[in-house]
């Protein structure tokens, strides 16, 4: 609430600049940008379906049009923040953050105004609450911003440590690789990601432009740029295939380009939820092993489901038999969470389909056990053994992560329900 108040005051008050002859001058950035209040708010809210405060108006759209456009002086400057219909000061964080992002959308913002200053100041205020407005793409060559919980990893396929390795590999003071001229480097980055970095950061050198973009670029852009830089290095006379940094970068690139972003995203989300360090390490290892060692990845896919189920059962004070097999552990878990086929009422739409899906939960776990026994880690293999390929490991890992995500979400939902009842 305090941060929201400070951001509201910042938007309304703007910044003060001292003029040599005329004294202090106040600079404000109009949050509607190039639009009027109604046009701006319609991008976020169904104004025609929302109630009017003024009894003469049919809905919120007519109400706001009357008091901000027809009679522009009716409302105070900060009226939008106090209007309970929009719950900017009292609603969920996501609602307030979506509102802030809308201010900086290319179709809204006034490019001639001081929106970059305002964006930077808002990010400074958001930092204490572990949020940030970050660039997520482009529209017609102009940056689009979204918000992120900074407690979570910035990206799904590129970890911060990996980006740091690429920075060490390619950053050399004011230069990057063998590029001598800013124009040549701009032509290179334009070809790789459609952005001229030196043009974008006009006051910075090639190296510092690259470093600045590492903070602002999207994940897809950084992967494309890193790959293009690696390819350029591999064609240069200074290429050394044994260089430690190069080997790390190339391995990271192979993993990033071959990873399923949906599965990786689910895995990162699970890591943030599980409190067990063991579970977190298993998820991390499983994702990395898909390419490096598919056999071990398949083994860990089965172990992840088993660990998740046992964690849930322990949290629910349910005794686990030492001889219980995987199928029984999963069955116990689904029964405790009330997500068995028998828990679906017949009168619900698509009840038959839902029952079939829930019935297959045990089937997924059982199939992974069989796959693990035949091809995964944990059992001795003959001399003629041939492991499965990366694509098979991805199937096992993807099935495991999806199942565990559903089980853990169901567990959290059950816990929330219990808290409300108490």
Short mmCIF file of C-alpha atoms in Angstrom, two decimals:
data_model
loop_
_atom_site.label_atom_id
_atom_site.label_comp_id
_atom_site.label_asym_id
_atom_site.label_seq_id
_atom_site.Cartn_x
_atom_site.Cartn_y
_atom_site.Cartn_z
CA UNK A 1 0.00 0.00 0.00
CA UNK A 2 2.86 2.38 0.82
CA UNK A 3 4.57 1.74 -2.52
CA UNK A 4 1.30 2.27 -4.41
CA UNK A 5 0.83 5.56 -2.62
CA UNK A 6 4.35 6.68 -3.51
CA UNK A 7 3.87 5.75 -7.17
CA UNK A 8 0.54 7.59 -7.25
CA UNK A 9 2.20 10.71 -5.82
CA UNK A 10 5.06 10.40 -8.31
CA UNK A 11 2.69 10.21 -11.29
CA UNK A 12 0.56 13.11 -10.07
CA UNK A 13 3.39 15.40 -8.93
CA UNK A 14 6.02 14.63 -11.58
CA UNK A 15 9.50 15.98 -11.05
CA UNK A 16 10.79 19.41 -10.23
CA UNK A 17 13.55 20.99 -12.33
CA UNK A 18 15.38 24.11 -11.27
CA UNK A 19 15.54 26.74 -14.04
CA UNK A 20 18.34 29.31 -13.82
CA UNK A 21 16.15 32.34 -14.54
CA UNK A 22 12.61 31.28 -13.76
CA UNK A 23 13.12 29.08 -10.68
CA UNK A 24 11.69 25.55 -10.20
CA UNK A 25 9.50 24.10 -12.97
CA UNK A 26 7.28 21.07 -12.49
CA UNK A 27 7.36 18.36 -15.19
CA UNK A 28 4.49 15.88 -15.29
CA UNK A 29 3.89 12.93 -17.57
CA UNK A 30 0.19 12.44 -18.36
CA UNK A 31 -0.59 8.81 -17.62
CA UNK A 32 -3.13 8.59 -20.49
CA UNK A 33 -0.33 9.51 -22.87
CA UNK A 34 -1.67 10.19 -26.39
CA UNK A 35 -5.18 9.01 -25.43
CA UNK A 36 -7.99 10.49 -23.37
CA UNK A 37 -9.04 8.85 -20.07
CA UNK A 38 -11.89 6.85 -21.63
CA UNK A 39 -9.74 5.51 -24.48
CA UNK A 40 -7.02 4.54 -22.04
CA UNK A 41 -9.25 2.82 -19.48
CA UNK A 42 -11.17 0.89 -22.15
CA UNK A 43 -7.92 -0.92 -22.91
CA UNK A 44 -8.00 -2.34 -19.38
CA UNK A 45 -11.61 -2.45 -18.21
CA UNK A 46 -15.07 -3.17 -19.70
CA UNK A 47 -16.32 0.33 -18.92
CA UNK A 48 -19.75 -0.21 -20.50
CA UNK A 49 -20.39 -3.12 -18.14
CA UNK A 50 -19.25 -1.21 -15.05
CA UNK A 51 -21.58 0.99 -12.97
CA UNK A 52 -21.72 4.77 -13.15
CA UNK A 53 -21.24 6.94 -10.07
CA UNK A 54 -23.31 9.74 -11.62
CA UNK A 55 -26.98 8.68 -11.71
CA UNK A 56 -27.44 10.58 -15.00
CA UNK A 57 -25.14 8.12 -16.77
CA UNK A 58 -25.83 4.54 -17.83
CA UNK A 59 -22.38 3.12 -17.20
CA UNK A 60 -18.79 3.95 -16.26
CA UNK A 61 -17.86 4.93 -19.82
CA UNK A 62 -20.53 7.65 -19.99
CA UNK A 63 -19.72 8.71 -16.44
CA UNK A 64 -15.99 9.16 -17.06
CA UNK A 65 -16.55 10.79 -20.45
CA UNK A 66 -18.85 13.37 -18.87
CA UNK A 67 -16.52 14.27 -16.02
CA UNK A 68 -13.10 14.09 -17.70
CA UNK A 69 -13.74 15.11 -21.31
CA UNK A 70 -16.96 17.14 -21.46
CA UNK A 71 -16.18 18.75 -18.10
CA UNK A 72 -12.43 18.15 -17.67
CA UNK A 73 -12.16 19.99 -14.35
CA UNK A 74 -14.78 17.92 -12.49
CA UNK A 75 -12.34 15.35 -11.09
CA UNK A 76 -9.17 15.86 -9.07
CA UNK A 77 -5.85 14.92 -10.69
CA UNK A 78 -5.62 11.68 -8.70
CA UNK A 79 -9.26 10.61 -9.16
CA UNK A 80 -8.43 7.33 -10.91
CA UNK A 81 -6.49 6.05 -7.89
CA UNK A 82 -9.36 6.74 -5.51
CA UNK A 83 -12.11 5.33 -7.73
CA UNK A 84 -13.10 2.01 -6.12
CA UNK A 85 -14.34 0.65 -9.43
CA UNK A 86 -10.74 0.16 -10.48
CA UNK A 87 -9.31 -0.93 -7.09
CA UNK A 88 -5.86 0.42 -7.87
CA UNK A 89 -5.03 1.15 -4.26
CA UNK A 90 -6.86 -1.76 -2.64
CA UNK A 91 -6.94 -4.60 -5.18
CA UNK A 92 -4.45 -7.30 -6.09
CA UNK A 93 -0.89 -6.36 -6.99
CA UNK A 94 -1.42 -7.73 -10.50
CA UNK A 95 -4.22 -5.24 -11.14
CA UNK A 96 -2.04 -2.28 -10.16
CA UNK A 97 0.96 -3.57 -12.10
CA UNK A 98 -1.10 -4.19 -15.25
CA UNK A 99 -2.27 -0.58 -14.98
CA UNK A 100 1.31 0.67 -14.80
CA UNK A 101 2.35 -1.40 -17.81
CA UNK A 102 -0.53 0.04 -19.82
CA UNK A 103 0.83 3.55 -19.24
CA UNK A 104 3.99 2.64 -21.13
CA UNK A 105 2.45 0.72 -24.03
CA UNK A 106 3.54 2.09 -27.47
CA UNK A 107 -0.08 2.74 -28.45
CA UNK A 108 -0.54 4.85 -25.33
CA UNK A 109 2.63 6.62 -24.32
CA UNK A 110 3.67 10.01 -25.58
CA UNK A 111 7.14 9.51 -27.02
CA UNK A 112 7.89 13.23 -26.65
CA UNK A 113 7.11 13.11 -22.93
CA UNK A 114 9.30 12.01 -20.03
CA UNK A 115 8.01 8.45 -19.90
CA UNK A 116 11.49 6.91 -19.60
CA UNK A 117 12.20 8.98 -16.51
CA UNK A 118 8.86 7.94 -14.99
CA UNK A 119 9.46 4.26 -15.83
CA UNK A 120 12.85 4.35 -14.14
CA UNK A 121 11.51 6.07 -11.01
CA UNK A 122 8.61 3.60 -10.75
CA UNK A 123 11.03 0.69 -10.97
CA UNK A 124 13.08 2.17 -8.14
CA UNK A 125 9.97 2.28 -5.97
CA UNK A 126 8.83 -1.23 -6.99
CA UNK A 127 12.20 -2.74 -6.12
CA UNK A 128 11.45 -2.90 -2.40
CA UNK A 129 8.39 -5.08 -3.11
CA UNK A 130 10.33 -7.38 -5.47
CA UNK A 131 8.59 -6.25 -8.66
CA UNK A 132 9.91 -4.68 -11.85
CA UNK A 133 8.53 -3.38 -15.14
CA UNK A 134 10.64 -5.02 -17.82
CA UNK A 135 10.75 -5.02 -21.58
CA UNK A 136 8.97 -8.08 -23.00
CA UNK A 137 9.02 -7.36 -26.74
CA UNK A 138 8.40 -4.75 -29.39
CA UNK A 139 5.51 -3.30 -31.40
CA UNK A 140 6.42 -1.43 -34.57
CA UNK A 141 9.97 -1.04 -33.33
CA UNK A 142 8.92 0.31 -29.93
CA UNK A 143 9.39 -1.41 -26.58
CA UNK A 144 6.51 -3.14 -24.81
CA UNK A 145 6.70 -3.61 -21.03
CA UNK A 146 5.35 -6.24 -18.68
CA UNK A 147 5.81 -6.77 -14.96
CA UNK A 148 7.78 -9.49 -13.22
CA UNK A 149 8.11 -10.86 -9.73
CA UNK A 150 11.85 -10.44 -9.22
CA UNK A 151 11.90 -13.20 -6.58
CA UNK A 152 11.43 -15.63 -9.47
CA UNK A 153 14.01 -16.28 -12.19
CA UNK A 154 14.02 -13.60 -14.88
CA UNK A 155 13.94 -16.18 -17.68
CA UNK A 156 12.95 -19.81 -18.10
CA UNK A 157 15.81 -21.09 -20.27
CA UNK A 158 18.63 -18.62 -19.53
CA UNK A 159 19.63 -18.33 -15.90
CA UNK A 160 21.38 -15.20 -14.62
CA UNK A 161 24.61 -17.16 -14.16
CA UNK A 162 24.52 -18.20 -17.84
CA UNK A 163 24.03 -14.60 -18.98
CA UNK A 164 27.00 -13.60 -16.84
CA UNK A 165 29.17 -16.18 -18.65
CA UNK A 166 28.17 -14.77 -22.04
CA UNK A 167 28.90 -11.27 -20.76
CA UNK A 168 32.38 -12.38 -19.71
CA UNK A 169 32.89 -14.09 -23.08
CA UNK A 170 31.96 -11.17 -25.33
CA UNK A 171 32.38 -7.97 -23.31
CA UNK A 172 35.82 -6.42 -23.75
CA UNK A 173 35.73 -2.84 -22.52
CA UNK A 174 34.25 -0.75 -25.32
CA UNK A 175 34.45 -3.53 -27.91
CA UNK A 176 32.71 -6.78 -28.83
CA UNK A 177 34.61 -9.57 -30.61
CA UNK A 178 36.37 -8.16 -33.68
CA UNK A 179 33.96 -5.32 -34.45
CA UNK A 180 35.89 -2.08 -34.97
CA UNK A 181 33.06 0.26 -35.94
CA UNK A 182 29.73 0.95 -34.30
CA UNK A 183 28.02 0.86 -37.70
CA UNK A 184 29.29 -2.68 -38.34
CA UNK A 185 28.13 -3.84 -34.93
CA UNK A 186 24.71 -2.24 -35.53
CA UNK A 187 24.40 -4.05 -38.86
CA UNK A 188 25.25 -7.31 -37.09
CA UNK A 189 22.72 -6.89 -34.25
CA UNK A 190 20.05 -5.68 -36.69
CA UNK A 191 20.50 -8.89 -38.67
CA UNK A 192 20.47 -11.05 -35.52
CA UNK A 193 17.60 -9.52 -33.51
CA UNK A 194 16.24 -6.58 -35.52
CA UNK A 195 17.70 -3.98 -33.14
CA UNK A 196 20.71 -1.70 -33.64
CA UNK A 197 22.26 -1.67 -30.18
CA UNK A 198 24.62 1.29 -30.63
CA UNK A 199 21.78 3.31 -32.11
CA UNK A 200 19.57 2.30 -29.22
CA UNK A 201 22.15 3.28 -26.60
CA UNK A 202 23.64 6.28 -28.39
CA UNK A 203 25.93 7.42 -25.60
CA UNK A 204 27.44 3.99 -24.96
CA UNK A 205 30.24 2.05 -26.62
CA UNK A 206 29.64 -1.27 -28.40
CA UNK A 207 30.57 -3.26 -25.31
CA UNK A 208 28.47 -1.19 -22.94
CA UNK A 209 25.55 -1.25 -25.40
CA UNK A 210 25.69 -5.03 -25.34
CA UNK A 211 25.87 -5.06 -21.55
CA UNK A 212 22.90 -2.67 -21.30
CA UNK A 213 20.86 -4.91 -23.59
CA UNK A 214 21.58 -7.93 -21.42
CA UNK A 215 19.51 -6.16 -18.76
CA UNK A 216 16.64 -5.21 -21.08
CA UNK A 217 16.45 -7.84 -23.81
CA UNK A 218 13.83 -10.57 -23.90
CA UNK A 219 14.86 -14.19 -23.50
CA UNK A 220 14.32 -15.02 -27.18
CA UNK A 221 16.33 -11.97 -28.24
CA UNK A 222 19.26 -12.85 -25.99
CA UNK A 223 19.31 -16.46 -27.19
CA UNK A 224 19.36 -15.30 -30.83
CA UNK A 225 22.03 -12.69 -30.13
CA UNK A 226 24.25 -15.07 -28.17
CA UNK A 227 23.99 -17.71 -30.88
CA UNK A 228 24.91 -15.16 -33.58
CA UNK A 229 27.89 -13.98 -31.52
CA UNK A 230 29.06 -17.55 -30.99
CA UNK A 231 28.79 -18.30 -34.72
CA UNK A 232 30.79 -15.16 -35.51
CA UNK A 233 33.46 -16.15 -33.01
CA UNK A 234 33.65 -19.67 -34.47
CA UNK A 235 34.40 -18.20 -37.90
CA UNK A 236 37.10 -15.84 -36.60
CA UNK A 237 40.85 -16.43 -36.68
CA UNK A 238 41.00 -16.29 -32.88
CA UNK A 239 38.56 -19.19 -32.44
CA UNK A 240 39.66 -21.70 -29.80
CA UNK A 241 37.33 -24.69 -29.40
CA UNK A 242 38.97 -25.60 -26.08
CA UNK A 243 38.45 -22.20 -24.46
CA UNK A 244 36.62 -22.78 -21.19
CA UNK A 245 34.25 -19.83 -21.57
CA UNK A 246 33.40 -20.82 -25.15
CA UNK A 247 32.62 -24.41 -24.11
CA UNK A 248 30.31 -23.19 -21.34
CA UNK A 249 28.53 -20.77 -23.69
CA UNK A 250 28.03 -23.36 -26.41
CA UNK A 251 26.67 -25.92 -23.93
CA UNK A 252 24.30 -23.33 -22.49
CA UNK A 253 23.12 -22.40 -25.97
CA UNK A 254 22.37 -26.02 -26.88
CA UNK A 255 20.29 -26.42 -23.74
CA UNK A 256 18.44 -23.13 -24.25
CA UNK A 257 17.63 -23.80 -27.89
CA UNK A 258 16.48 -27.35 -27.24
CA UNK A 259 14.46 -26.70 -24.09
CA UNK A 260 10.68 -26.66 -23.94
CA UNK A 261 9.88 -23.24 -22.41
CA UNK A 262 6.52 -24.43 -21.06
CA UNK A 263 8.06 -27.34 -19.16
CA UNK A 264 10.99 -25.19 -18.00
CA UNK A 265 8.55 -22.55 -16.77
CA UNK A 266 6.54 -25.12 -14.82
CA UNK A 267 9.74 -26.51 -13.32
CA UNK A 268 10.90 -23.06 -12.16
CA UNK A 269 7.49 -22.43 -10.65
CA UNK A 270 7.63 -25.72 -8.77
CA UNK A 271 11.11 -24.89 -7.50
CA UNK A 272 9.73 -21.70 -5.99
CA UNK A 273 6.93 -23.64 -4.28
CA UNK A 274 8.69 -26.71 -2.88
CA UNK A 275 10.41 -25.94 0.39
CA UNK A 276 12.54 -29.09 0.27
CA UNK A 277 16.08 -28.42 -0.98
CA UNK A 278 16.19 -32.01 -2.21
CA UNK A 279 13.15 -31.48 -4.45
CA UNK A 280 14.60 -28.27 -5.83
CA UNK A 281 17.88 -29.96 -6.70
CA UNK A 282 16.03 -32.86 -8.36
CA UNK A 283 14.08 -30.49 -10.61
CA UNK A 284 17.22 -28.60 -11.60
CA UNK A 285 19.13 -31.80 -12.34
CA UNK A 286 16.27 -33.34 -14.30
CA UNK A 287 16.02 -30.36 -16.65
CA UNK A 288 19.77 -30.24 -17.25
CA UNK A 289 20.04 -34.00 -17.82
CA UNK A 290 17.50 -34.15 -20.65
CA UNK A 291 20.25 -33.52 -23.18
CA UNK A 292 23.38 -34.52 -21.26
CA UNK A 293 22.14 -37.84 -19.89
CA UNK A 294 18.61 -38.89 -20.98
CA UNK A 295 18.86 -42.13 -18.98
CA UNK A 296 19.35 -40.30 -15.68
CA UNK A 297 16.69 -37.73 -16.62
CA UNK A 298 14.11 -40.51 -17.00
CA UNK A 299 15.07 -41.90 -13.60
CA UNK A 300 14.71 -38.52 -11.96
CA UNK A 301 11.34 -37.92 -13.67
CA UNK A 302 9.95 -40.91 -11.78
CA UNK A 303 11.68 -39.84 -8.55
CA UNK A 304 10.19 -36.33 -8.78
CA UNK A 305 6.63 -37.70 -8.78
CA UNK A 306 7.43 -40.01 -5.90
CA UNK A 307 9.08 -37.21 -3.89
CA UNK A 308 6.16 -34.86 -4.52
CA UNK A 309 3.59 -37.44 -3.41
CA UNK A 310 5.54 -38.34 -0.27
CA UNK A 311 5.95 -34.66 0.61
CA UNK A 312 2.18 -34.11 0.31
CA UNK A 313 1.38 -37.22 2.36
CA UNK A 314 3.84 -36.19 5.08
CA UNK A 315 2.31 -32.68 5.19
CA UNK A 316 -1.12 -34.33 5.61
CA UNK A 317 0.19 -36.66 8.38
CA UNK A 318 -0.52 -39.77 6.32
CA UNK A 319 1.64 -42.79 7.07
CA UNK A 320 3.54 -44.20 4.09
CA UNK A 321 4.18 -47.91 3.98
CA UNK A 322 7.84 -48.73 3.44
CA UNK A 323 6.83 -51.37 0.88
CA UNK A 324 4.36 -49.17 -0.99
CA UNK A 325 5.03 -49.07 -4.71
CA UNK A 326 4.79 -45.99 -6.90
CA UNK A 327 1.22 -46.69 -7.96
CA UNK A 328 0.01 -46.98 -4.36
CA UNK A 329 1.78 -43.77 -3.31
CA UNK A 330 0.16 -41.84 -6.18
CA UNK A 331 -3.25 -43.39 -5.38
CA UNK A 332 -2.93 -42.37 -1.72
CA UNK A 333 -2.05 -38.84 -2.78
CA UNK A 334 -4.93 -38.42 -5.23
CA UNK A 335 -7.33 -39.82 -2.63
CA UNK A 336 -6.15 -37.36 0.03
CA UNK A 337 -6.44 -34.49 -2.46
CA UNK A 338 -9.87 -35.73 -3.61
CA UNK A 339 -8.89 -35.77 -7.27
CA UNK A 340 -9.83 -39.37 -8.07
CA UNK A 341 -12.46 -40.23 -10.72
CA UNK A 342 -14.91 -41.04 -7.91
CA UNK A 343 -14.67 -37.45 -6.67
CA UNK A 344 -16.18 -36.03 -9.89
CA UNK A 345 -20.02 -35.67 -9.61
CA UNK A 346 -21.90 -37.23 -12.51
CA UNK A 347 -23.98 -34.10 -13.06
CA UNK A 348 -20.99 -31.92 -14.02
CA UNK A 349 -20.50 -31.07 -17.70
CA UNK A 350 -17.89 -33.33 -19.29
CA UNK A 351 -17.83 -35.49 -16.14
CA UNK A 352 -16.86 -38.55 -18.19
CA UNK A 353 -13.89 -36.73 -19.72
CA UNK A 354 -12.73 -35.42 -16.34
CA UNK A 355 -12.96 -38.91 -14.84
CA UNK A 356 -10.88 -40.30 -17.68
CA UNK A 357 -8.18 -37.64 -17.23
CA UNK A 358 -7.98 -38.21 -13.47
CA UNK A 359 -7.92 -41.95 -14.02
CA UNK A 360 -4.88 -41.54 -16.23
CA UNK A 361 -2.87 -39.87 -13.46
CA UNK A 362 -1.87 -43.22 -12.02
CA UNK A 363 -1.26 -44.41 -15.56
CA UNK A 364 1.34 -41.68 -16.14
CA UNK A 365 3.17 -42.59 -12.96
CA UNK A 366 3.00 -46.31 -13.75
CA UNK A 367 4.29 -45.77 -17.29
CA UNK A 368 7.25 -43.77 -15.98
CA UNK A 369 8.10 -46.55 -13.54
CA UNK A 370 8.17 -49.06 -16.39
CA UNK A 371 10.21 -46.70 -18.55
CA UNK A 372 12.62 -46.07 -15.71
CA UNK A 373 12.98 -49.79 -14.98
CA UNK A 374 13.77 -50.55 -18.60
CA UNK A 375 15.71 -47.48 -19.67
CA UNK A 376 16.21 -45.13 -16.75
CA UNK A 377 18.77 -44.94 -13.98
CA UNK A 378 18.56 -47.01 -10.83
CA UNK A 379 18.82 -50.52 -12.26
CA UNK A 380 21.77 -52.49 -13.61
CA UNK A 381 21.96 -52.81 -17.39
CA UNK A 382 23.48 -55.42 -19.70
CA UNK A 383 26.47 -54.74 -21.95
CA UNK A 384 24.13 -54.49 -24.96
CA UNK A 385 21.95 -51.82 -23.31
CA UNK A 386 21.13 -48.81 -25.47
CA UNK A 387 19.50 -45.83 -23.77
CA UNK A 388 16.69 -43.77 -25.16
CA UNK A 389 17.24 -40.40 -26.85
CA UNK A 390 16.77 -36.83 -25.68
CA UNK A 391 13.25 -36.65 -27.12
CA UNK A 392 12.21 -39.62 -24.98
CA UNK A 393 13.71 -37.99 -21.89
CA UNK A 394 11.77 -34.80 -22.68
CA UNK A 395 8.55 -36.82 -22.88
CA UNK A 396 9.25 -38.37 -19.49
CA UNK A 397 10.31 -35.08 -17.90
CA UNK A 398 7.39 -33.15 -19.41
CA UNK A 399 4.87 -35.75 -18.18
CA UNK A 400 6.45 -35.75 -14.74
CA UNK A 401 6.52 -31.97 -14.35
CA UNK A 402 2.93 -31.58 -15.61
CA UNK A 403 1.65 -34.24 -13.22
CA UNK A 404 3.56 -32.84 -10.25
CA UNK A 405 2.33 -29.31 -11.08
CA UNK A 406 -1.28 -30.57 -10.95
CA UNK A 407 -0.75 -32.50 -7.71
CA UNK A 408 0.98 -29.60 -5.98
CA UNK A 409 -1.59 -27.03 -7.15
CA UNK A 410 -4.33 -29.32 -5.83
CA UNK A 411 -2.49 -29.61 -2.51
CA UNK A 412 -2.16 -25.83 -2.20
CA UNK A 413 -5.84 -25.40 -3.02
CA UNK A 414 -6.76 -27.88 -0.29
CA UNK A 415 -4.54 -26.04 2.20
CA UNK A 416 -6.12 -22.68 1.34
CA UNK A 417 -9.60 -24.14 1.77
CA UNK A 418 -8.68 -25.49 5.21
CA UNK A 419 -7.32 -22.11 6.29
CA UNK A 420 -10.54 -20.37 5.28
CA UNK A 421 -12.63 -22.93 7.16
CA UNK A 422 -10.56 -22.40 10.30
#
